[in-house]
mmCIF file of C-alpha atoms and ligand atoms in Angstrom:
data_model
loop_
_atom_site.group_PDB
_atom_site.id
_atom_site.type_symbol
_atom_site.label_atom_id
_atom_site.label_comp_id
_atom_site.label_asym_id
_atom_site.label_seq_id
_atom_site.Cartn_x
_atom_site.Cartn_y
_atom_site.Cartn_z
ATOM 1 C CA MET A 24 -17.427 -10.768 -13.450
ATOM 2 C CA SER A 25 -17.478 -9.631 -16.585
ATOM 3 C CA ALA A 26 -16.612 -5.779 -18.182
ATOM 4 C CA THR A 27 -18.615 -3.557 -19.979
ATOM 5 C CA ARG A 28 -16.096 -1.843 -22.924
ATOM 6 C CA ASN A 29 -16.253 1.532 -23.996
ATOM 7 C CA GLN A 30 -13.894 3.179 -22.068
ATOM 8 C CA THR A 31 -15.531 2.735 -19.474
ATOM 9 C CA ALA A 32 -14.452 0.326 -16.568
ATOM 10 C CA GLU A 33 -16.715 -1.795 -14.102
ATOM 11 C CA ILE A 34 -16.116 -1.484 -10.624
ATOM 12 C CA ALA A 35 -16.498 -4.509 -8.527
ATOM 13 C CA VAL A 36 -17.259 -3.474 -4.819
ATOM 14 C CA LEU A 37 -15.898 -6.657 -2.183
ATOM 15 C CA LEU A 38 -15.579 -4.506 0.680
ATOM 16 C CA SER A 39 -19.145 -2.641 1.602
ATOM 17 C CA ALA A 40 -19.164 0.568 2.536
ATOM 18 C CA GLU A 41 -20.671 -0.733 6.220
ATOM 19 C CA GLY A 42 -17.890 -3.464 6.416
ATOM 20 C CA ARG A 43 -15.454 -0.510 6.163
ATOM 21 C CA ASP A 44 -17.155 1.094 8.794
ATOM 22 C CA ALA A 45 -17.657 -1.757 10.226
ATOM 23 C CA GLU A 46 -13.997 -2.408 10.206
ATOM 24 C CA LEU A 47 -12.573 1.033 10.888
ATOM 25 C CA ARG A 48 -15.005 1.246 14.334
ATOM 26 C CA GLU A 49 -13.217 -2.213 15.795
ATOM 27 C CA GLU A 50 -9.761 -1.801 14.393
ATOM 28 C CA VAL A 51 -9.832 1.956 16.189
ATOM 29 C CA ARG A 52 -11.599 0.814 19.306
ATOM 30 C CA LEU A 53 -8.781 -1.829 20.388
ATOM 31 C CA GLY A 54 -5.994 0.317 19.278
ATOM 32 C CA LEU A 55 -7.536 3.299 21.120
ATOM 33 C CA THR A 56 -7.997 1.664 23.975
ATOM 34 C CA SER A 57 -4.673 -0.297 23.852
ATOM 35 C CA THR A 58 -0.998 0.856 25.457
ATOM 36 C CA PRO A 59 0.784 1.883 23.677
ATOM 37 C CA LYS A 60 -1.850 2.917 21.402
ATOM 38 C CA GLU A 61 -1.730 2.706 17.614
ATOM 39 C CA LEU A 62 -4.048 2.393 14.272
ATOM 40 C CA GLN A 63 -3.563 0.658 10.900
ATOM 41 C CA PRO A 64 -1.934 2.927 7.799
ATOM 42 C CA LYS A 65 -5.556 1.456 5.532
ATOM 43 C CA TRP A 66 -7.121 4.184 7.206
ATOM 44 C CA PHE A 67 -4.866 6.820 5.929
ATOM 45 C CA TYR A 68 -5.864 6.792 2.491
ATOM 46 C CA ASP A 69 -9.256 9.008 1.972
ATOM 47 C CA VAL A 70 -9.384 11.069 -1.095
ATOM 48 C CA ARG A 71 -7.463 13.830 1.106
ATOM 49 C CA GLY A 72 -5.170 11.494 2.091
ATOM 50 C CA SER A 73 -4.499 9.811 -1.412
ATOM 51 C CA GLU A 74 -3.893 13.401 -3.047
ATOM 52 C CA LEU A 75 -1.664 13.535 -0.168
ATOM 53 C CA PHE A 76 0.295 10.749 -0.297
ATOM 54 C CA ASP A 77 0.560 11.635 -4.240
ATOM 55 C CA ALA A 78 1.869 14.508 -2.980
ATOM 56 C CA ILE A 79 4.200 12.463 -1.064
ATOM 57 C CA THR A 80 5.830 11.050 -4.704
ATOM 58 C CA ARG A 81 6.998 13.960 -6.179
ATOM 59 C CA ILE A 82 8.741 15.541 -3.237
ATOM 60 C CA PRO A 83 12.497 15.343 -4.068
ATOM 61 C CA GLU A 84 13.422 13.381 -0.520
ATOM 62 C CA TYR A 85 11.089 10.585 -1.151
ATOM 63 C CA TYR A 86 13.600 8.587 -2.946
ATOM 64 C CA LEU A 87 11.038 5.626 -3.696
ATOM 65 C CA THR A 88 8.907 6.719 -6.703
ATOM 66 C CA ARG A 89 10.870 8.154 -9.000
ATOM 67 C CA ALA A 90 13.569 4.472 -8.068
ATOM 68 C CA GLU A 91 10.348 2.019 -8.737
ATOM 69 C CA ARG A 92 10.106 4.020 -12.118
ATOM 70 C CA SER A 93 13.131 3.887 -12.805
ATOM 71 C CA ILE A 94 13.494 -0.153 -12.422
ATOM 72 C CA LEU A 95 10.071 -0.417 -13.876
ATOM 73 C CA GLU A 96 10.958 1.979 -17.445
ATOM 74 C CA ARG A 97 14.449 -0.206 -17.784
ATOM 75 C CA HIS A 98 12.807 -3.707 -16.729
ATOM 76 C CA ALA A 99 8.791 -4.213 -18.010
ATOM 77 C CA GLY A 100 9.695 -5.358 -21.556
ATOM 78 C CA GLU A 101 11.119 -7.929 -19.631
ATOM 79 C CA ILE A 102 8.744 -8.353 -17.213
ATOM 80 C CA ALA A 103 6.440 -8.268 -19.915
ATOM 81 C CA ALA A 104 8.459 -11.065 -22.091
ATOM 82 C CA MET A 105 8.891 -13.191 -18.063
ATOM 83 C CA THR A 106 5.639 -13.204 -17.519
ATOM 84 C CA ASP A 107 3.757 -13.228 -20.689
ATOM 85 C CA ALA A 108 0.508 -12.172 -18.313
ATOM 86 C CA THR A 109 -2.647 -11.116 -20.095
ATOM 87 C CA THR A 110 -4.307 -9.861 -16.867
ATOM 88 C CA LEU A 111 -2.383 -7.234 -14.925
ATOM 89 C CA ILE A 112 -4.083 -7.347 -11.585
ATOM 90 C CA GLU A 113 -2.252 -4.233 -8.755
ATOM 91 C CA LEU A 114 -3.335 -4.261 -5.183
ATOM 92 C CA GLY A 115 -2.607 -0.963 -3.520
ATOM 93 C CA SER A 116 -3.288 0.449 -7.277
ATOM 94 C CA GLY A 117 -3.841 4.026 -5.747
ATOM 95 C CA THR A 118 -3.071 6.120 -8.948
ATOM 96 C CA SER A 119 -2.142 3.438 -11.068
ATOM 97 C CA ASP A 120 0.272 6.082 -12.068
ATOM 98 C CA LYS A 121 3.642 3.565 -12.238
ATOM 99 C CA THR A 122 1.368 1.188 -13.671
ATOM 100 C CA ARG A 123 1.205 2.546 -16.913
ATOM 101 C CA ILE A 124 4.038 1.068 -18.294
ATOM 102 C CA LEU A 125 3.346 -2.436 -17.364
ATOM 103 C CA LEU A 126 0.550 -1.637 -19.261
ATOM 104 C CA ASP A 127 2.346 -0.276 -22.182
ATOM 105 C CA ALA A 128 4.814 -3.348 -22.194
ATOM 106 C CA LEU A 129 2.541 -6.109 -21.376
ATOM 107 C CA ALA A 130 -0.288 -4.914 -23.060
ATOM 108 C CA PRO A 131 -3.053 -7.414 -21.462
ATOM 109 C CA ARG A 132 -6.806 -7.483 -22.197
ATOM 110 C CA LEU A 133 -8.306 -7.223 -18.540
ATOM 111 C CA PHE A 134 -6.683 -4.517 -15.789
ATOM 112 C CA VAL A 135 -7.796 -4.866 -12.121
ATOM 113 C CA PRO A 136 -6.920 -1.930 -10.025
ATOM 114 C CA PHE A 137 -7.491 -3.136 -6.639
ATOM 115 C CA ASP A 138 -7.605 -1.185 -3.905
ATOM 116 C CA VAL A 139 -9.176 -0.236 -0.367
ATOM 117 C CA SER A 140 -9.873 3.407 -1.293
ATOM 118 C CA GLU A 141 -12.733 3.595 -3.537
ATOM 119 C CA GLU A 142 -13.360 6.942 -4.625
ATOM 120 C CA THR A 143 -9.607 7.568 -5.785
ATOM 121 C CA LEU A 144 -9.756 3.709 -6.609
ATOM 122 C CA ARG A 145 -13.227 4.766 -9.397
ATOM 123 C CA ALA A 146 -11.577 7.750 -10.660
ATOM 124 C CA SER A 147 -8.294 6.399 -12.146
ATOM 125 C CA ALA A 148 -10.137 3.301 -12.894
ATOM 126 C CA GLN A 149 -12.310 5.695 -15.349
ATOM 127 C CA ARG A 150 -9.251 7.604 -16.266
ATOM 128 C CA LEU A 151 -7.549 4.728 -17.152
ATOM 129 C CA ALA A 152 -9.924 3.536 -19.586
ATOM 130 C CA ARG A 153 -10.272 6.676 -20.862
ATOM 131 C CA GLU A 154 -6.573 6.030 -21.846
ATOM 132 C CA TYR A 155 -6.258 2.389 -22.622
ATOM 133 C CA PRO A 156 -9.604 2.090 -25.539
ATOM 134 C CA ASP A 157 -8.678 -0.694 -25.617
ATOM 135 C CA LEU A 158 -7.754 -2.403 -22.139
ATOM 136 C CA GLU A 159 -11.009 -3.794 -20.249
ATOM 137 C CA VAL A 160 -10.424 -2.554 -16.493
ATOM 138 C CA LEU A 161 -12.311 -4.277 -13.800
ATOM 139 C CA ALA A 162 -11.704 -2.098 -10.460
ATOM 140 C CA VAL A 163 -12.068 -4.452 -7.091
ATOM 141 C CA VAL A 164 -12.758 -2.594 -3.919
ATOM 142 C CA GLY A 165 -11.608 -4.679 -1.801
ATOM 143 C CA ASP A 166 -8.382 -5.435 1.536
ATOM 144 C CA PHE A 167 -5.670 -6.955 -0.281
ATOM 145 C CA GLU A 168 -5.862 -9.129 3.803
ATOM 146 C CA HIS A 169 -9.106 -10.527 3.352
ATOM 147 C CA HIS A 170 -9.797 -10.863 0.012
ATOM 148 C CA LEU A 171 -7.175 -11.949 -2.435
ATOM 149 C CA PRO A 172 -8.941 -15.115 -2.809
ATOM 150 C CA LEU A 173 -11.961 -13.481 -4.822
ATOM 151 C CA LEU A 174 -9.817 -12.076 -7.372
ATOM 152 C CA PRO A 175 -10.761 -12.605 -11.315
ATOM 153 C CA ALA A 176 -9.094 -15.745 -12.834
ATOM 154 C CA ASN A 177 -9.353 -14.783 -16.449
ATOM 155 C CA GLY A 178 -5.823 -15.806 -18.444
ATOM 156 C CA ARG A 179 -2.927 -15.261 -16.589
ATOM 157 C CA ARG A 180 -2.036 -12.952 -14.425
ATOM 158 C CA LEU A 181 0.414 -10.632 -13.096
ATOM 159 C CA LEU A 182 -0.285 -9.597 -9.649
ATOM 160 C CA ALA A 183 1.796 -6.667 -8.812
ATOM 161 C CA PHE A 184 2.378 -4.671 -5.896
ATOM 162 C CA LEU A 185 4.836 -1.927 -6.413
ATOM 163 C CA GLY A 186 5.677 1.452 -3.686
ATOM 164 C CA SER A 187 6.968 -0.706 -0.934
ATOM 165 C CA THR A 188 3.086 -1.084 0.304
ATOM 166 C CA ILE A 189 4.273 -4.376 1.408
ATOM 167 C CA GLY A 190 6.302 -2.350 4.296
ATOM 168 C CA ASN A 191 3.593 -1.775 5.717
ATOM 169 C CA LEU A 192 2.256 -4.378 6.767
ATOM 170 C CA GLN A 193 4.092 -5.798 10.400
ATOM 171 C CA PRO A 194 5.733 -8.680 9.880
ATOM 172 C CA THR A 195 2.675 -10.972 10.958
ATOM 173 C CA GLN A 196 0.751 -10.119 9.022
ATOM 174 C CA ARG A 197 2.978 -9.885 6.193
ATOM 175 C CA ALA A 198 3.538 -13.744 6.235
ATOM 176 C CA ARG A 199 0.060 -13.793 6.091
ATOM 177 C CA PHE A 200 -0.451 -11.984 3.067
ATOM 178 C CA LEU A 201 2.364 -13.764 1.625
ATOM 179 C CA ASN A 202 0.401 -17.221 1.923
ATOM 180 C CA ASP A 203 -2.135 -15.953 0.913
ATOM 181 C CA VAL A 204 -0.688 -14.514 -2.830
ATOM 182 C CA ALA A 205 0.937 -17.821 -3.520
ATOM 183 C CA ALA A 206 -2.617 -19.587 -2.178
ATOM 184 C CA THR A 207 -4.249 -17.409 -5.323
ATOM 185 C CA LEU A 208 -1.688 -17.717 -7.617
ATOM 186 C CA GLY A 209 -2.615 -20.701 -10.424
ATOM 187 C CA ASP A 210 -0.061 -22.018 -13.580
ATOM 188 C CA GLY A 211 1.989 -19.868 -14.513
ATOM 189 C CA ASP A 212 0.204 -16.752 -12.653
ATOM 190 C CA ALA A 213 3.641 -14.126 -11.364
ATOM 191 C CA PHE A 214 4.259 -11.992 -8.772
ATOM 192 C CA LEU A 215 6.032 -8.625 -8.942
ATOM 193 C CA LEU A 216 6.971 -6.579 -5.478
ATOM 194 C CA GLY A 217 7.831 -3.715 -5.389
ATOM 195 C CA VAL A 218 10.113 -2.975 -1.714
ATOM 196 C CA ASP A 219 12.194 -0.123 -0.072
ATOM 197 C CA LEU A 220 15.799 -1.753 0.684
ATOM 198 C CA VAL A 221 17.444 -0.745 3.831
ATOM 199 C CA LYS A 222 20.191 2.458 4.103
ATOM 200 C CA SER A 223 21.576 5.286 6.301
ATOM 201 C CA PRO A 224 18.766 6.319 8.428
ATOM 202 C CA SER A 225 19.337 9.794 7.766
ATOM 203 C CA ARG A 226 17.869 9.724 4.314
ATOM 204 C CA LEU A 227 15.312 6.988 4.928
ATOM 205 C CA VAL A 228 14.264 10.187 8.412
ATOM 206 C CA ALA A 229 14.438 12.432 5.216
ATOM 207 C CA ALA A 230 12.261 10.767 2.907
ATOM 208 C CA TYR A 231 9.412 11.057 5.710
ATOM 209 C CA ASP A 232 9.914 14.174 7.640
ATOM 210 C CA ASP A 233 10.289 16.378 4.943
ATOM 211 C CA PRO A 234 10.682 19.735 5.399
ATOM 212 C CA ALA A 235 7.792 20.893 3.182
ATOM 213 C CA GLY A 236 5.485 19.434 5.498
ATOM 214 C CA VAL A 237 3.407 16.928 3.265
ATOM 215 C CA THR A 238 3.651 13.930 5.327
ATOM 216 C CA SER A 239 2.999 15.174 7.948
ATOM 217 C CA GLU A 240 -0.354 16.762 6.598
ATOM 218 C CA PHE A 241 -0.841 13.455 5.929
ATOM 219 C CA ASN A 242 0.112 11.506 9.335
ATOM 220 C CA LEU A 243 -2.699 14.201 10.603
ATOM 221 C CA ASN A 244 -5.529 13.868 8.218
ATOM 222 C CA VAL A 245 -5.171 10.582 10.107
ATOM 223 C CA LEU A 246 -7.547 12.286 12.932
ATOM 224 C CA ARG A 247 -9.634 13.795 10.620
ATOM 225 C CA VAL A 248 -10.663 10.841 9.009
ATOM 226 C CA LEU A 249 -11.661 9.517 12.367
ATOM 227 C CA ASN A 250 -13.212 12.753 13.053
ATOM 228 C CA ARG A 251 -14.961 12.477 10.034
ATOM 229 C CA GLU A 252 -15.952 8.975 9.940
ATOM 230 C CA LEU A 253 -16.733 8.750 13.898
ATOM 231 C CA SER A 254 -18.133 11.795 14.433
ATOM 232 C CA GLY A 255 -14.356 12.207 17.037
ATOM 233 C CA ASP A 256 -13.694 15.470 18.313
ATOM 234 C CA PHE A 257 -9.443 15.716 17.563
ATOM 235 C CA ASP A 258 -7.554 19.058 17.596
ATOM 236 C CA VAL A 259 -5.553 18.095 15.043
ATOM 237 C CA SER A 260 -3.439 21.317 15.807
ATOM 238 C CA ALA A 261 -3.231 19.403 19.143
ATOM 239 C CA PHE A 262 -0.680 16.432 17.819
ATOM 240 C CA GLU A 263 2.520 16.850 15.792
ATOM 241 C CA HIS A 264 4.084 14.754 13.405
ATOM 242 C CA VAL A 265 6.768 12.646 14.533
ATOM 243 C CA ALA A 266 9.602 9.707 12.235
ATOM 244 C CA HIS A 267 11.890 7.702 13.477
ATOM 245 C CA TRP A 268 14.373 4.813 12.324
ATOM 246 C CA ASN A 269 13.884 1.893 14.495
ATOM 247 C CA ALA A 270 16.756 0.575 14.282
ATOM 248 C CA GLU A 271 16.296 -2.538 15.430
ATOM 249 C CA ALA A 272 13.428 -4.317 13.739
ATOM 250 C CA GLU A 273 14.528 -2.047 10.697
ATOM 251 C CA TRP A 274 11.540 -0.067 9.713
ATOM 252 C CA MET A 275 9.878 3.393 10.057
ATOM 253 C CA GLU A 276 7.727 4.298 11.867
ATOM 254 C CA MET A 277 5.879 7.473 11.747
ATOM 255 C CA PHE A 278 3.615 8.353 14.965
ATOM 256 C CA VAL A 279 1.222 11.138 16.507
ATOM 257 C CA ARG A 280 2.163 13.132 18.793
ATOM 258 C CA SER A 281 0.045 15.192 21.761
ATOM 259 C CA LEU A 282 1.036 18.462 22.879
ATOM 260 C CA ARG A 283 0.139 18.395 25.839
ATOM 261 C CA GLU A 284 -2.710 16.446 27.979
ATOM 262 C CA GLN A 285 -6.089 16.213 26.447
ATOM 263 C CA THR A 286 -9.112 13.515 26.216
ATOM 264 C CA VAL A 287 -10.393 13.324 22.365
ATOM 265 C CA ARG A 288 -14.704 12.282 22.029
ATOM 266 C CA LEU A 289 -15.375 9.053 19.756
ATOM 267 C CA GLU A 290 -19.162 9.732 19.724
ATOM 268 C CA SER A 291 -19.812 6.404 17.408
ATOM 269 C CA LEU A 292 -17.749 4.565 19.499
ATOM 270 C CA GLU A 293 -18.956 6.392 22.824
ATOM 271 C CA LEU A 294 -15.464 6.510 23.927
ATOM 272 C CA ASP A 295 -13.108 8.810 25.677
ATOM 273 C CA VAL A 296 -9.438 8.790 25.305
ATOM 274 C CA ALA A 297 -6.805 9.940 27.578
ATOM 275 C CA PHE A 298 -3.304 11.028 25.530
ATOM 276 C CA ASP A 299 -0.465 12.422 27.959
ATOM 277 C CA ALA A 300 1.148 15.400 27.329
ATOM 278 C CA GLY A 301 4.046 13.922 24.815
ATOM 279 C CA GLU A 302 2.278 10.422 24.252
ATOM 280 C CA LEU A 303 3.224 9.063 20.713
ATOM 281 C CA MET A 304 0.650 7.170 18.759
ATOM 282 C CA ARG A 305 2.132 4.645 16.348
ATOM 283 C CA THR A 306 -0.296 5.158 12.950
ATOM 284 C CA GLU A 307 2.292 3.603 10.304
ATOM 285 C CA ILE A 308 5.404 1.096 9.824
ATOM 286 C CA SER A 309 7.472 0.993 6.853
ATOM 287 C CA ALA A 310 9.557 -1.728 6.996
ATOM 288 C CA LYS A 311 12.907 -1.876 5.087
ATOM 289 C CA PHE A 312 14.021 -4.786 3.424
ATOM 290 C CA HIS A 313 17.558 -7.221 2.587
ATOM 291 C CA LEU A 314 17.190 -8.618 -0.443
ATOM 292 C CA ARG A 315 18.729 -12.265 -0.014
ATOM 293 C CA ARG A 316 16.295 -12.202 3.445
ATOM 294 C CA LEU A 317 12.791 -11.052 1.145
ATOM 295 C CA ALA A 318 13.691 -13.528 -0.998
ATOM 296 C CA ASN A 319 13.345 -16.649 1.459
ATOM 297 C CA GLU A 320 10.342 -15.180 3.303
ATOM 298 C CA LEU A 321 8.781 -15.410 0.481
ATOM 299 C CA GLU A 322 10.296 -19.207 -0.190
ATOM 300 C CA ALA A 323 9.074 -19.485 3.200
ATOM 301 C CA ALA A 324 5.875 -18.178 2.137
ATOM 302 C CA GLY A 325 5.863 -21.210 -0.988
ATOM 303 C CA LEU A 326 7.036 -17.865 -3.798
ATOM 304 C CA ALA A 327 9.945 -18.934 -5.699
ATOM 305 C CA VAL A 328 11.976 -15.621 -6.947
ATOM 306 C CA GLU A 329 13.404 -16.092 -10.580
ATOM 307 C CA ARG A 330 14.204 -12.874 -11.206
ATOM 308 C CA TRP A 331 15.335 -9.198 -9.070
ATOM 309 C CA TRP A 332 16.340 -5.826 -10.060
ATOM 310 C CA THR A 333 17.116 -2.877 -8.550
ATOM 311 C CA ASP A 334 18.219 1.382 -9.444
ATOM 312 C CA GLU A 335 20.851 2.158 -10.078
ATOM 313 C CA ALA A 336 21.734 3.746 -6.329
ATOM 314 C CA GLY A 337 20.730 0.647 -5.084
ATOM 315 C CA ASP A 338 17.693 2.154 -2.414
ATOM 316 C CA PHE A 339 15.018 0.321 -4.176
ATOM 317 C CA ALA A 340 13.664 -3.527 -6.222
ATOM 318 C CA VAL A 341 11.864 -4.948 -7.990
ATOM 319 C CA LEU A 342 11.055 -9.001 -7.879
ATOM 320 C CA LEU A 343 9.159 -11.807 -9.914
ATOM 321 C CA ALA A 344 8.314 -14.487 -8.402
ATOM 322 C CA TRP A 345 6.373 -18.108 -9.094
ATOM 323 C CA ALA A 346 4.460 -20.519 -6.386
ATOM 324 C CA THR A 347 6.324 -22.945 -5.796
ATOM 325 C CA GLN A 348 3.409 -25.634 -4.859
ATOM 326 C CA GLY A 349 1.565 -27.072 -7.938
ATOM 327 C CA ASN A 350 2.629 -23.883 -10.202
ATOM 328 C CA THR A 351 4.396 -23.888 -13.028
ATOM 329 C CA ALA A 352 6.224 -20.975 -14.521
ATOM 330 C CA PRO A 353 5.724 -19.993 -17.735
ATOM 331 C CA GLN A 354 7.996 -22.326 -20.300
ATOM 332 C CA ARG A 355 10.108 -20.035 -21.971
HETATM 333 N N1 LIG B 635 0.758 1.137 -5.214
HETATM 334 C C1 LIG B 635 0.466 3.232 -5.507
HETATM 335 C C2 LIG B 635 0.302 3.792 -4.313
HETATM 336 C C3 LIG B 635 1.002 3.130 -2.785
HETATM 337 S S1 LIG B 635 -0.338 3.853 -1.492
HETATM 338 C C4 LIG B 635 1.602 3.392 -5.326
HETATM 339 O O1 LIG B 635 2.984 2.288 -5.711
HETATM 340 O O2 LIG B 635 2.196 4.907 -4.979
HETATM 341 C C5 LIG B 635 -0.508 2.367 -0.834
HETATM 342 C C6 LIG B 635 -2.298 2.326 -1.587
HETATM 343 O O3 LIG B 635 -2.753 1.325 -0.329
HETATM 344 C C7 LIG B 635 -3.372 3.165 -1.349
HETATM 345 O O4 LIG B 635 -4.112 3.198 -2.258
HETATM 346 C C8 LIG B 635 -4.234 2.517 0.049
HETATM 347 O O5 LIG B 635 -5.439 2.871 0.124
HETATM 348 C C9 LIG B 635 -4.285 1.225 -0.793
HETATM 349 N N2 LIG B 635 -3.738 0.501 0.489
HETATM 350 C C10 LIG B 635 -3.962 0.787 1.867
HETATM 351 N N3 LIG B 635 -4.102 -0.690 2.301
HETATM 352 C C11 LIG B 635 -4.988 -1.583 2.021
HETATM 353 C C12 LIG B 635 -5.586 -2.974 2.136
HETATM 354 N N4 LIG B 635 -5.404 -3.629 3.161
HETATM 355 N N5 LIG B 635 -6.513 -3.593 1.100
HETATM 356 C C13 LIG B 635 -6.306 -2.384 0.101
HETATM 357 N N6 LIG B 635 -5.849 -1.327 -0.383
HETATM 358 C C14 LIG B 635 -5.159 -0.985 0.379
HETATM 359 C C1 LIG B 636 1.787 3.470 0.399
HETATM 360 N N1 LIG B 636 3.244 3.363 1.959
HETATM 361 C C2 LIG B 636 4.443 1.964 1.300
HETATM 362 C C3 LIG B 636 4.036 4.908 1.744
HETATM 363 C C4 LIG B 636 6.246 4.221 2.506
HETATM 364 O O1 LIG B 636 6.226 5.143 2.128
HETATM 365 O O2 LIG B 636 5.513 3.690 3.490
HETATM 366 C C5 LIG B 636 3.302 5.791 2.956
HETATM 367 C C6 LIG B 636 3.666 7.021 3.501
HETATM 368 N N2 LIG B 636 4.152 7.038 4.067
HETATM 369 C C7 LIG B 636 4.554 8.181 4.629
HETATM 370 N N3 LIG B 636 5.383 9.045 3.306
HETATM 371 C C8 LIG B 636 4.657 7.740 2.484
#
């Protein structure tokens, strides 16, 4: 894959609209016919969903983005010196807002924002290409659960996965993903992972159930996605947002709760879905981590944690790791 400069990003599509549609249909059919019902969080991110997530990052209760930004601001120079990367790849890049801190410190030759949400990715990649005229920007539309082996392999790479998006994967998905990351990293490539840490349930619930109702809008938006993409007739006003701390699993979970007994039709799937009054459908988990335990998990997947940093309050952490099998960290 090569890219044209002139302040324009090149776009590579690994996940076609047809491929995405087929996956959406399969996952939604499975999720809505299971007991309990469940949807995968990656369907949140249509254009409106990405805008709503962006708004979430600015609400006072959602400390995650600010905490991660403060870590990057303080340690990006160190990360750049330790990795010496010439290519920065960002998985689940969204608007690549915090990434600018890494771009400024690293000054890589190539930046590869990677996301499943095509329109948001295209817009933010073009914005970055204009802002950084000397940077080659190659945006990749793909799914990080399927397409890691297809990432460009130019130069020494830093693979960043920020925002604690890893927490949105179920433990089995997470283990598979970490194995894929380890298999993808070549000699001297590094993995930079941002994670939210376990803390008081009251702060966590406030972060996922803000009084302004932005998270509620974000959550319920997934029903609008299904209405549009699958010719559904969800009455969004007949559902409400629920955020709950699952103490046993140590994750926040979001649900939509049916406010009445109702049947929803998804015409494209020729599927009628019955909801009881009060029935919960899970739309997201957001796991919270203990650093030592997470480092062991990375180790088991073949990733050796070299360093981690937290913000001053100890709310959030950024870890830097190398693959252990056949790979070596850069000599310093
Ligand atoms: N990294 C940014 C955005 C986080 S929002 C930040 O830290 O603020 C999560 C992002 O991951 C969204 O842009 C969403 O489209 C993307 N995403 C979710 N699941 C994905 C998947 N399976 N493959 C690729 N991108 C995914
Ligand atoms: C993208 N992801 C890490 C966010 C999170 O905190 O789990 C999505 C989100 N859900 C509710 N608020 C934000």
